[in-house]
Coordinates of C-alpha atoms and ligand atoms in Angstrom, one line a residue:
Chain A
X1 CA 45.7 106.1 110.5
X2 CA 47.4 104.9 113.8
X3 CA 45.8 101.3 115.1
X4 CA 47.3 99.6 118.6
X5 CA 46.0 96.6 119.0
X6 CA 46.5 94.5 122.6
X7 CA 50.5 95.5 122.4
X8 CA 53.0 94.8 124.6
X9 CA 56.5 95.9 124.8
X10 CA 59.4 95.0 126.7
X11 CA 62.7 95.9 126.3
X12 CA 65.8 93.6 126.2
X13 CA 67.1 94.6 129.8
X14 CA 63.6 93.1 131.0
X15 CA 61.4 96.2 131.2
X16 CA 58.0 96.5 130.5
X17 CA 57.4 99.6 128.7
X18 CA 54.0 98.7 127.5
X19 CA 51.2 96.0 128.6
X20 CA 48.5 95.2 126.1
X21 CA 47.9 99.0 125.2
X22 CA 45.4 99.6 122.4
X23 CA 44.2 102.6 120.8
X24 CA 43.4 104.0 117.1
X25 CA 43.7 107.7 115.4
X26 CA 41.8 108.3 112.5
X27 CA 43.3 110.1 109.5
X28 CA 43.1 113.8 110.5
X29 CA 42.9 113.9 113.4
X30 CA 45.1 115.2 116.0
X31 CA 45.5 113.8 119.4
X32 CA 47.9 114.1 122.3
X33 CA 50.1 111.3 124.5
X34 CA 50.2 112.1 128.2
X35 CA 51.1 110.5 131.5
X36 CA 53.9 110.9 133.4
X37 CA 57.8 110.2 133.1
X38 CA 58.6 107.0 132.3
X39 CA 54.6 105.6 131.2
X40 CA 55.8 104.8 127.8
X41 CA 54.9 107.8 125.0
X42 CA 58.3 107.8 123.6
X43 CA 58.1 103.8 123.5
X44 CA 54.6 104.4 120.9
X45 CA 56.3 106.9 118.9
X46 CA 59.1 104.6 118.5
X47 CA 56.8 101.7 117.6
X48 CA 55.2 103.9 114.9
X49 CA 58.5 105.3 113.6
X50 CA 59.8 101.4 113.4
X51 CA 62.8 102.4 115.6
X52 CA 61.3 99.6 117.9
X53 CA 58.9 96.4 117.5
X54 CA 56.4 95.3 119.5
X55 CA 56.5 92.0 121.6
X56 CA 53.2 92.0 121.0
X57 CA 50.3 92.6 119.6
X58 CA 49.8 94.5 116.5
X59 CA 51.0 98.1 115.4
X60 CA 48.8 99.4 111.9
X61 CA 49.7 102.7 110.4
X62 CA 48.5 103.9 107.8
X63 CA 46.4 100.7 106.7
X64 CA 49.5 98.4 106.9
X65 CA 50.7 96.1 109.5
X66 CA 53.9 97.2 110.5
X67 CA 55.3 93.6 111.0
X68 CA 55.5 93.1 107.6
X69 CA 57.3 95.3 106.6
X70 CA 60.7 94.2 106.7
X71 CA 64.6 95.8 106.7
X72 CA 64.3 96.6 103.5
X73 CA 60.6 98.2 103.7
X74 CA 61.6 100.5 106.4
X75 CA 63.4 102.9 105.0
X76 CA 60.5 103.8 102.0
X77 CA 58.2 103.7 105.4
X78 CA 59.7 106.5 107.0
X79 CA 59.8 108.7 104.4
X80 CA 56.2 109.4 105.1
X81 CA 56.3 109.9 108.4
X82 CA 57.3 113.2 109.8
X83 CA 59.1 112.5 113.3
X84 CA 59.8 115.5 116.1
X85 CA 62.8 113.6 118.6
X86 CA 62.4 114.3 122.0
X87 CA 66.5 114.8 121.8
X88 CA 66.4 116.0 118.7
X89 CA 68.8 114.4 116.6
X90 CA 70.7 117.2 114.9
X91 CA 73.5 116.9 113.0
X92 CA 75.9 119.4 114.5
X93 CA 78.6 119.6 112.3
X94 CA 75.7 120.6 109.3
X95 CA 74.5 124.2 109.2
X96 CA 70.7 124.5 109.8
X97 CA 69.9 124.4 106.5
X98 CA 71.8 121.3 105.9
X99 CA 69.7 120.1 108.4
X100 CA 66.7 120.7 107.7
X101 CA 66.8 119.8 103.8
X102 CA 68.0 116.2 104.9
X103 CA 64.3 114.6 104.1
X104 CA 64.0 116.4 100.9
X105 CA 67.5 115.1 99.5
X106 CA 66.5 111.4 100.8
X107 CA 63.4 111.7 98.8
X108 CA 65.8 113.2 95.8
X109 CA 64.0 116.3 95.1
X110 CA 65.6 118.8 92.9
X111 CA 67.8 121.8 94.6
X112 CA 65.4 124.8 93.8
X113 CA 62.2 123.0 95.5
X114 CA 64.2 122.4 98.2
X115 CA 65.5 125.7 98.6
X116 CA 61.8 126.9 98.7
X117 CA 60.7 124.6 101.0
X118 CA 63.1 124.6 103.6
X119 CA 62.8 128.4 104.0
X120 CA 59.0 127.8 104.3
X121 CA 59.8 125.4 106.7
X122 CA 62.0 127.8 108.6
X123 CA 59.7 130.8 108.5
X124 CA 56.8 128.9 109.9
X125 CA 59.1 128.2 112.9
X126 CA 60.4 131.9 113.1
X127 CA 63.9 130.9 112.5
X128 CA 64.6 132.2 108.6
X129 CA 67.9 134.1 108.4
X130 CA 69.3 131.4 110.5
X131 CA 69.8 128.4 107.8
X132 CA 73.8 128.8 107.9
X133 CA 74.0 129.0 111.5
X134 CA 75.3 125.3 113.3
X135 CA 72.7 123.9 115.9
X136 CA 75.1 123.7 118.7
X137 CA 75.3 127.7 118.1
X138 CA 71.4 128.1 118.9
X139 CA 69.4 127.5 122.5
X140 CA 68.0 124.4 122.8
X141 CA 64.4 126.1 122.1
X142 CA 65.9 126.7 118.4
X143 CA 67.1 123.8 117.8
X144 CA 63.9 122.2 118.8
X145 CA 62.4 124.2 116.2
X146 CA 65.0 123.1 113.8
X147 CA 63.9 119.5 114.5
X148 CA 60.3 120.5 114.0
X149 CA 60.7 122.5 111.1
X150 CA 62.7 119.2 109.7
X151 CA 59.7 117.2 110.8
X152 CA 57.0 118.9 108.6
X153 CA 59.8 120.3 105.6
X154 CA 58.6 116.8 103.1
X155 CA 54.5 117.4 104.3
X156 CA 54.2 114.0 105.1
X157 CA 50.7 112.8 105.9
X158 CA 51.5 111.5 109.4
X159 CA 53.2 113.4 111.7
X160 CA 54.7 112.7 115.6
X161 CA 56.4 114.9 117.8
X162 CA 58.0 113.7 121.2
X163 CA 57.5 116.7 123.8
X164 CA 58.1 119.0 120.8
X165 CA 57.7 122.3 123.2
X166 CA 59.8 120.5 126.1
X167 CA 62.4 123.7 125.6
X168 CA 60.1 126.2 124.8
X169 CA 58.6 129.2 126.9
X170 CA 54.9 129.3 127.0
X171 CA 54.5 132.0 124.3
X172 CA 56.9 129.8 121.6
X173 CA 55.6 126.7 122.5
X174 CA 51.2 127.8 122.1
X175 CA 52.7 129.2 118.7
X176 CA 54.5 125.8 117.7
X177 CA 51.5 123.6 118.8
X178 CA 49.4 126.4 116.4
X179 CA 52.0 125.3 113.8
X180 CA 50.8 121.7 114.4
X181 CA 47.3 123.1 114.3
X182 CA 47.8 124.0 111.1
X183 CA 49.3 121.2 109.8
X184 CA 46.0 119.2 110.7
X185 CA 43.9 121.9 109.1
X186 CA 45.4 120.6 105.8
X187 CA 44.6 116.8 107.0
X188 CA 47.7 115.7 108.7
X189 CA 47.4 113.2 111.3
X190 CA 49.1 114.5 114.4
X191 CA 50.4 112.5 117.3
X192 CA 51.8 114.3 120.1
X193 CA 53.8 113.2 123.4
X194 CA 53.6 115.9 126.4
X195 CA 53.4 116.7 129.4
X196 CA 51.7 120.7 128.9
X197 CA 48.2 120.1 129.9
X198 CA 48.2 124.3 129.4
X199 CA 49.0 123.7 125.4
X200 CA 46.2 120.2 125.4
X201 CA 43.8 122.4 126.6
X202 CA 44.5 124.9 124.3
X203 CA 45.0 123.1 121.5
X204 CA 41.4 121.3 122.4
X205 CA 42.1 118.2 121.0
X206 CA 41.5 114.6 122.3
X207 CA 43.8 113.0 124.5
X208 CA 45.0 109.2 125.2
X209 CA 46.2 109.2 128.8
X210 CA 48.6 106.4 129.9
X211 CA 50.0 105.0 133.0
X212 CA 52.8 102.6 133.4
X213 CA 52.2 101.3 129.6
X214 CA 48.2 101.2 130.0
X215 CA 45.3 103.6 129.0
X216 CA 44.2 105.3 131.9
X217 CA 40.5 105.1 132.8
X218 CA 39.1 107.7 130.8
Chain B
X1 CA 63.1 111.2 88.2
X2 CA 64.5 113.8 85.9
X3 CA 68.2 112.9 85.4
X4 CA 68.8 117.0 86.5
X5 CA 68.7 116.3 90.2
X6 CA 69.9 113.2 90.0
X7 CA 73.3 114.0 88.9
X8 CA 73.2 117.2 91.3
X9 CA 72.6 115.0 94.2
X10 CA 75.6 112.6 92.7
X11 CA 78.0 115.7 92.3
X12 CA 76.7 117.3 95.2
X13 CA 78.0 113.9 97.2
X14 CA 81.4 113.7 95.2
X15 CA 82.3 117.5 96.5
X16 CA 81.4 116.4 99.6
X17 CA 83.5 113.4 99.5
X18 CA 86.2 115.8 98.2
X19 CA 85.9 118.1 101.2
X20 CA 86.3 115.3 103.7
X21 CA 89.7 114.1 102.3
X22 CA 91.2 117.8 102.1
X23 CA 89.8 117.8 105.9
X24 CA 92.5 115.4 106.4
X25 CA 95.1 115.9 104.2
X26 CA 97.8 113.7 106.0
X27 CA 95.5 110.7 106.7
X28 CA 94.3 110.7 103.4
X29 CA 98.0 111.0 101.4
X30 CA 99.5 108.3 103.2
X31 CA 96.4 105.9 102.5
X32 CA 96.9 107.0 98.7
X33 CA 100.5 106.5 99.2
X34 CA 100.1 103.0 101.0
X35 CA 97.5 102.5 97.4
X36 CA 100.2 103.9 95.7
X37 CA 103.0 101.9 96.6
X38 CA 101.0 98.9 96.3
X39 CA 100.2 99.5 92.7
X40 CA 103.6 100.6 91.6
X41 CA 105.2 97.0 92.9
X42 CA 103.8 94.7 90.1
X43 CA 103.9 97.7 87.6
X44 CA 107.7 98.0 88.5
X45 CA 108.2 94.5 88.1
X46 CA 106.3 94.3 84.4
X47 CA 108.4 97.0 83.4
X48 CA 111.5 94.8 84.5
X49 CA 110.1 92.0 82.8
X50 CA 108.8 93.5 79.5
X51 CA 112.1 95.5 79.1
X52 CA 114.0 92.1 79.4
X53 CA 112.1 90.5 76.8
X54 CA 112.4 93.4 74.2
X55 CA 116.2 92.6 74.9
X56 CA 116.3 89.2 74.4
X57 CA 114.0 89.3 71.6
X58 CA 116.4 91.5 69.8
X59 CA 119.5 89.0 71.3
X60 CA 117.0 85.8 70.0
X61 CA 117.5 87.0 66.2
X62 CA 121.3 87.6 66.7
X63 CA 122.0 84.6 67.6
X64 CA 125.0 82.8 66.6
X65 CA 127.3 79.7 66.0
X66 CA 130.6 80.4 67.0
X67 CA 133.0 78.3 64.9
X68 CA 136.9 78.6 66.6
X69 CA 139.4 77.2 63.6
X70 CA 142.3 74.9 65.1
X71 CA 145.2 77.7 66.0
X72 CA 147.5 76.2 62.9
X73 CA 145.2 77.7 60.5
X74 CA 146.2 80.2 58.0
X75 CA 144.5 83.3 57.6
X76 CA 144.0 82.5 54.3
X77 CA 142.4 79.2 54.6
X78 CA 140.3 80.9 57.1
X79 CA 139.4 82.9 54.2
X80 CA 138.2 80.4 51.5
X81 CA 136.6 78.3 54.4
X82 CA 134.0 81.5 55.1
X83 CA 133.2 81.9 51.6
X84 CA 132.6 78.6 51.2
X85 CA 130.4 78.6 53.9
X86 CA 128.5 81.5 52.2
X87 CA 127.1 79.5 50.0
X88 CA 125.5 77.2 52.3
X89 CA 121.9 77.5 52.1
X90 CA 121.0 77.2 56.1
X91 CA 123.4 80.3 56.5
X92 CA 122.3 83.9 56.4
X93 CA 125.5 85.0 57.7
X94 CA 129.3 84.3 57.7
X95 CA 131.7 86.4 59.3
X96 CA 135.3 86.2 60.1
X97 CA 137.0 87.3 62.9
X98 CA 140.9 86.8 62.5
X99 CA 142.8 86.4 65.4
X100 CA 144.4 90.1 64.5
X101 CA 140.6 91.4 64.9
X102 CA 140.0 89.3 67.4
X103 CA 143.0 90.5 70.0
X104 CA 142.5 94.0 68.9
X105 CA 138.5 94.1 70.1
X106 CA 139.9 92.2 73.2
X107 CA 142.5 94.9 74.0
X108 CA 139.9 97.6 73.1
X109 CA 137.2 96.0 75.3
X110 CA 139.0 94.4 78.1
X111 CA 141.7 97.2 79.6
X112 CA 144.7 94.6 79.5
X113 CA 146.6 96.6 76.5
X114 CA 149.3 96.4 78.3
X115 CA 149.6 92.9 79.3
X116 CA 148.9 91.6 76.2
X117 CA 151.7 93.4 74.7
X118 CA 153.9 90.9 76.8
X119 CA 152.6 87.9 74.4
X120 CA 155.3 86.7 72.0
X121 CA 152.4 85.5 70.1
X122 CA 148.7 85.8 69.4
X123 CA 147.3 82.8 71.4
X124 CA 143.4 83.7 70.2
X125 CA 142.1 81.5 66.8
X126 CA 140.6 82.5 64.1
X127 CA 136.6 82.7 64.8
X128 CA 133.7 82.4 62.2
X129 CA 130.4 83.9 63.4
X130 CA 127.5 81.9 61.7
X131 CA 124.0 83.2 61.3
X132 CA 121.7 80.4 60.7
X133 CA 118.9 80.9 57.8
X134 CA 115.3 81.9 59.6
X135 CA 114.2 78.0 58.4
X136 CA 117.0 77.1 59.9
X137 CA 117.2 77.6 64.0
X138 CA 115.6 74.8 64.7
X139 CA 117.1 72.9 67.7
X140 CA 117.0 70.2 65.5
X141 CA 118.8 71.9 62.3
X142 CA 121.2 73.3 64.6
X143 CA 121.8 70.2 66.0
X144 CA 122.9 69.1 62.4
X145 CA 124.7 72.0 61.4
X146 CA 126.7 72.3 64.4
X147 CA 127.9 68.6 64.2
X148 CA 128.3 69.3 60.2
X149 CA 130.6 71.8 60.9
X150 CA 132.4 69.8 63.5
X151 CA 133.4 67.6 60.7
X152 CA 135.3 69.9 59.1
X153 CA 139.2 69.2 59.3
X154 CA 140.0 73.1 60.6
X155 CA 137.2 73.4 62.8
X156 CA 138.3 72.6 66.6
X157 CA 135.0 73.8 68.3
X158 CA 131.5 74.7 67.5
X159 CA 129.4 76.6 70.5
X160 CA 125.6 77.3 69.9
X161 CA 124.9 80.2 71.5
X162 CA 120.9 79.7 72.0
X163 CA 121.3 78.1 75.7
X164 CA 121.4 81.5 77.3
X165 CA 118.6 83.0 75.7
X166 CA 116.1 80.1 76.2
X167 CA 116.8 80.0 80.2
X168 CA 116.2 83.6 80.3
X169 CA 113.1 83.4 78.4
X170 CA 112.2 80.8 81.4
X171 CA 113.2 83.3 83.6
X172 CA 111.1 86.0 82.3
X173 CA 108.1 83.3 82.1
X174 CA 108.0 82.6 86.0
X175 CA 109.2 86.1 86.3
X176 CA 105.9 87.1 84.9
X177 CA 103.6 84.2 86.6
X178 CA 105.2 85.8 89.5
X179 CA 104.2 89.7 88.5
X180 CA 100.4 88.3 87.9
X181 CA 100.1 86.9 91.4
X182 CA 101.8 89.2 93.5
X183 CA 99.8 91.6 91.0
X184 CA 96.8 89.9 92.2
X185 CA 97.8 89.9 96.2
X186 CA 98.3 93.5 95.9
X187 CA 95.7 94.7 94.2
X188 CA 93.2 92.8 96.8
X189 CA 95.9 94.5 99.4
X190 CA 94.2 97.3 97.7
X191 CA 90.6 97.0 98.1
X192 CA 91.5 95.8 102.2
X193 CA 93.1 99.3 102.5
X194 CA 90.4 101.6 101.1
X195 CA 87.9 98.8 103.3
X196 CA 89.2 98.9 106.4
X197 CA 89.9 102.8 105.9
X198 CA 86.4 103.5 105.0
X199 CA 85.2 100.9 107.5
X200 CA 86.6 103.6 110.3
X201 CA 85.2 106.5 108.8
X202 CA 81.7 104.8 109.0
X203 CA 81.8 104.2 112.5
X204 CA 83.2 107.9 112.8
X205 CA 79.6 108.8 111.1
X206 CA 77.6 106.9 113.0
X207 CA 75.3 109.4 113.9
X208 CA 75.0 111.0 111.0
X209 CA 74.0 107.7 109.9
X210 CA 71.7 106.8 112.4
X211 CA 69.7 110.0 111.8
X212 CA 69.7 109.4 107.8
X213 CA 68.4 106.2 108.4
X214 CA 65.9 107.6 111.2
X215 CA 64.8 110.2 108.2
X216 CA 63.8 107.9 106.2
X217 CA 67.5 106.8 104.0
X218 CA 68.1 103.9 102.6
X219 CA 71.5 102.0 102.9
X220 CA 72.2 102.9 99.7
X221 CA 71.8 106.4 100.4
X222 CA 73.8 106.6 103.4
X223 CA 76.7 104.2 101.5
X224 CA 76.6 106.8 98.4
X225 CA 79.2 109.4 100.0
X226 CA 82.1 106.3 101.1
X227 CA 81.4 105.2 97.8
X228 CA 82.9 108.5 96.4
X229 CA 85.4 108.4 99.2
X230 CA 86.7 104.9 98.2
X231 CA 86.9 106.2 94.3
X232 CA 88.7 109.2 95.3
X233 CA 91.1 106.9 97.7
X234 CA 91.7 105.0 94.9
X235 CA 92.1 107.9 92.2
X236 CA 94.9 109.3 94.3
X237 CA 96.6 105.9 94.7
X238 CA 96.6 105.3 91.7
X239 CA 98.1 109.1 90.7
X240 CA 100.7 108.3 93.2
X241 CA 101.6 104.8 91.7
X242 CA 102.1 106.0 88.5
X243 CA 104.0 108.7 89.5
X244 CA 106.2 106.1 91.1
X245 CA 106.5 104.6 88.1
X246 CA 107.3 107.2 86.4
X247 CA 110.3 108.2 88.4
X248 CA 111.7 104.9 88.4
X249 CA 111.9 104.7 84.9
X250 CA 113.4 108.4 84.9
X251 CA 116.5 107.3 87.2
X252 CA 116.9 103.9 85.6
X253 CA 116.9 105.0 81.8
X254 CA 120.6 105.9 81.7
X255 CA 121.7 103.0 83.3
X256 CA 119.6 100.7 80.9
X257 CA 121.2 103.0 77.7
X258 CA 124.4 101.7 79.3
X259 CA 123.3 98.0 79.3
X260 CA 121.8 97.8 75.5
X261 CA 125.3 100.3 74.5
X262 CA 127.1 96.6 75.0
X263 CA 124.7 94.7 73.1
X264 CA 125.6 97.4 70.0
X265 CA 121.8 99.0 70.2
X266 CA 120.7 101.9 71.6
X267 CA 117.5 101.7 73.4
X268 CA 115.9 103.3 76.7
X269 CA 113.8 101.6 79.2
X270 CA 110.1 101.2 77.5
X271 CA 107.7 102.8 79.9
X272 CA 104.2 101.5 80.6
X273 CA 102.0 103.0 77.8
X274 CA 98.9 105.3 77.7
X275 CA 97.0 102.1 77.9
X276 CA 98.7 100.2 80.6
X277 CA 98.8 103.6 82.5
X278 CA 95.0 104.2 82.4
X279 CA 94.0 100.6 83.1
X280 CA 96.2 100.9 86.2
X281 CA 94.6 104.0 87.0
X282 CA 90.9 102.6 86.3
X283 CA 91.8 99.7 88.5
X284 CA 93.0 101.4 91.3
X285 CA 89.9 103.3 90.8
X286 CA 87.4 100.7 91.0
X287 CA 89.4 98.6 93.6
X288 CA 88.7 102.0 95.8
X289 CA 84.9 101.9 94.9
X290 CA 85.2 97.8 95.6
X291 CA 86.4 98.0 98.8
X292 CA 84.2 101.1 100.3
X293 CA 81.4 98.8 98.6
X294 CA 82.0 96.2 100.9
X295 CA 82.9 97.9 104.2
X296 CA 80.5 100.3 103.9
X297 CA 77.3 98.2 103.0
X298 CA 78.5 95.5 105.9
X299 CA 78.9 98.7 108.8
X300 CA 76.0 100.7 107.5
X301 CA 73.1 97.2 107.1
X302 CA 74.0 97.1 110.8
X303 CA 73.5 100.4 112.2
X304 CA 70.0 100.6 113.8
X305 CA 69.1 103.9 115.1
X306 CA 67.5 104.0 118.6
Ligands
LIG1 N1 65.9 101.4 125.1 C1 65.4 101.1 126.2 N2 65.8 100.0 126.9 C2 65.3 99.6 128.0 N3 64.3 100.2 128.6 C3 63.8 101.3 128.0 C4 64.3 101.8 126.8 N4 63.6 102.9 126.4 C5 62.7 103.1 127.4 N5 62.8 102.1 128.3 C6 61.9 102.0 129.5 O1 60.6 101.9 129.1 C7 59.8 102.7 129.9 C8 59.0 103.7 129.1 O2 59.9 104.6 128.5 P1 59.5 105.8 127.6 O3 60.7 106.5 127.1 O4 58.5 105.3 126.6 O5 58.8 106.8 128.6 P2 58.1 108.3 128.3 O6 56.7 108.1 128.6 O7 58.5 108.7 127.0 O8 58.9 109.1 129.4 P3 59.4 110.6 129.4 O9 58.2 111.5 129.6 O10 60.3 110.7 130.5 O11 60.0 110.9 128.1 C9 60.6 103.4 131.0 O12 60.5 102.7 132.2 C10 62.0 103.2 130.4 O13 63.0 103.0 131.4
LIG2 MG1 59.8 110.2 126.3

């Protein structure tokens, strides 16, 4: 599903981010990003997500190189990929529910599916009753939940999630990454950045470790 | 795509549009003022012009040969010359004017009752007001007619009246050249407005943007709402403008009753039309949805989330 092959990335101000870095995730499966601040998760997620390019080497999801597809290409792209922000990326002046229908009215689905779904959506994070509430009016736990709960709302086949239980206390954030265990029950790829060895280990699933934009030794 | 959710999505982004220009009610009248006033200029000044022309028009078919008779001439002779004129076949018209009607319309007309009372003697001639025949106003049948009638041993003067009308016409020609291109200017004056209007309220989105796009929506998408923003800029301006219109013609009516009173007709100012109205109104609209169009596709094709 996911295929890094020899990529590099470095940043306009001159920074390195990541040095010839390959790895692959099959469809299905589920696998966490680790390493410490600053080795370059968030840079991968971006690379999938087409927020950023490589310098390079080459980035495949989903059977397609990534380079080709162009400005145009991007936007269709996305749509199948569900994305958890590690700073969440709310629109504040929405209610909840606003919020989290956003992918279903992109893809233009009709106003009683996406009533359904984003209560389904909502429920599975524990946060129905709340869909006219404004995020700035929740903890930052909630509205992680409302990112993640915006994430998974369209069931895209692919989804990644940047330190998704970053706000959460342990009890929330085993239940969220059982949420995400569910998710690849079904057969979606999940791709994970954190730090919680606790929620790896519980979770059981493998793990790519990096360090300063390589794989660890394993 | 069933066409259901499609126009739900649609009216759901015109009620938002909506909802953002009540959300600022004072920045969004003055732009559809500014739209308004912009509009109303050239409309203002086709009214001007297409009033004149009805006037003329109506002056063109009036139009006359003055014939003044040497002051020695008897009413009477005055007499047998106009019907003998009558049965000229380039005339359509004779009339006389003695010098008794003449002095009596003058003193009517001109407030100097009084001073003309001092005259020991009528000093105005007899006048005989031609009509030429409709084959017959021709510059070149005037021409002949006029010098025809010069001729004549108790003729003293002959004035063609036509002179006046033509250089208005002229007038009213550049006059409208001119409407059509300051018409022009404005109406791109227009589409800068609702472009550099919307062109703020994109970068005041940005975010909003930026996650759209991060969520997987196209430019398109994201342009849809300004879209309906520019329309409803442009709706309003164009409410405004005729409204303008509209009042203008209101307070100069009387005035113009007054003018046509002289000319011996009574008619008001004509107003714009149903048709005129609504193509003003459908161009004001689409200048709106023009001018979004272009700001917003330029500002939103270069916003790249990060
Ligand atoms: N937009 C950017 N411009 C310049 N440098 C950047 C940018 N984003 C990240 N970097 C740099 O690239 C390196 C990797 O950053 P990245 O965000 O991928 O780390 P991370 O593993 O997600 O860290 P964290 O766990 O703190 O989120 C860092 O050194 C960072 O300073
Ligand atoms: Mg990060």
């Amino acid at each position: 599903m996911i295929r890094f092959q020899h990529v590099h990335k470095r940043y306009a101000n001159g920074r390195q981010a990541l040095a010839d870095l390959s790895f692959e995730v099959r469809a299905g499966e589920m696998v966490f990003l680790t390493g410490p601040s600053g080795a370059g998760k968030s840079t991968i997620l971006k690379l999938i997500a087409l927020i950023e390019r490589p310098t390079r080497g080459e980035v495949r999801v989903a059977e397609q190189d990534t380079a080709r597809i162009r400005r145009r290409g991007i936007a269709r792209y996305r749509r199948r990929i569900g994305v958890v922000f590690q700073d969440h990326k709310l629109l504040e002046d929405r209610p909840v529910f606003d919020n989290v229908a956003m992918p279903l009215v992109i893809a233009g689905r009709p106003r009683r599916e996406i009533d359904k779904l984003v209560r389904a959506a909502l429920d599975q994070v524990g946060l129905l009753g709340r869909e006219r509430d404004r995020p700035l009016e929740l903890s930052a736990g909630e509205q992680q939940r409302v990112g993640i709960a915006r994430a998974v709302v369209a069931k895209p086949p692919l989804l990644i999630a940047d330190e998704p239980t970053g706000n959460l206390d342990p009890q929330l954030a085993l239940e969220i990454m059982m949420l995400f265990k569910r998710f690849n029950d079904v057969g979606v790829t999940v791709l994970i950045a954190t730090h919680d060895h606790h929620l790896i280990d519980a979770a059981g699933a493998r793990r790519i470790e990096l360090t300063a934009g390589h794989q660890a030794e394993a | 795509m069933s066409p259901g959710p499609y126009f739900e999505r649609h009216a759901q982004t015109f009620v938002g549009a909506l909802g953002r220009l009540a959300r600022r009610p004072l920045a969004s009248a003055l732009i559809m003022g500014v739209i308004g006033i912009a509009l109303a200029l050239p409309l203002l000044l086709q009214l001007l012009v297409q009033n004149a022309r009805a006037l003329t028009s109506n002056g063109a078919d009036a139009f006359e040969l003055a014939v003044y008779l040497k002051p020695a001439t008897e009413e009477a002779a005055a007499r047998t010359l106009a019907s003998q004129l009558r049965g000229r076949s380039d005339l359509a018209a004779v009339r006389l004017v003695t010098a008794t009607q003449g002095l009596a319309e003058f003193r009517e007309h001109s407030g100097f009752g009084a001073a003309l009372d001092l005259l020991a003697a009528n000093p105005l001639p007899h006048v005989l007001l031609l009509t030429p025949a409709e084959n017959s106003r021709g510059s070149e049948a005037l021409q002949r007619l006029q010098s025809q009638l010069k001729e004549l041993p108790a003729v003293d003067d002959v004035q063609l009246d036509t002179a006046w009308v033509k250089r208005l016409q002229a007038m009213l020609d550049l006059l409208r050249q001119l409407v059509l291109s300051i018409g022009a200017l404005l109406l791109a004056g227009v589409a800068v407005i609702v472009g550099s209007t919307i062109r703020f309220e994109v970068t005041s989105r940005r975010h909003e943007i930026e996650v759209m796009k991060l969520l997987g929506g196209s430019n398109a998408f994201a342009r849809r709402p300004f879209l309906y923003s520019g329309l409803l800029y442009g709706l309003g301006g164009g409410l405004v403008c005729l409204t303008l219109v509209a009042v203008a013609r209101y307070r100069l009516d009387p005035a113009v009753r007054a003018l046509t009173a002289t000319y011996g007709q009574d008619a008001g100012l004509i107003g714009l039309g149903f048709e005129l109205s609504l193509a003003a109104l459908a161009a004001a609209m689409a200048l709106g949805w023009l001018g979004a169009w272009v700001a917003a596709s330029w500002q939103i094709r270069h916003i790249d989330p990060t």
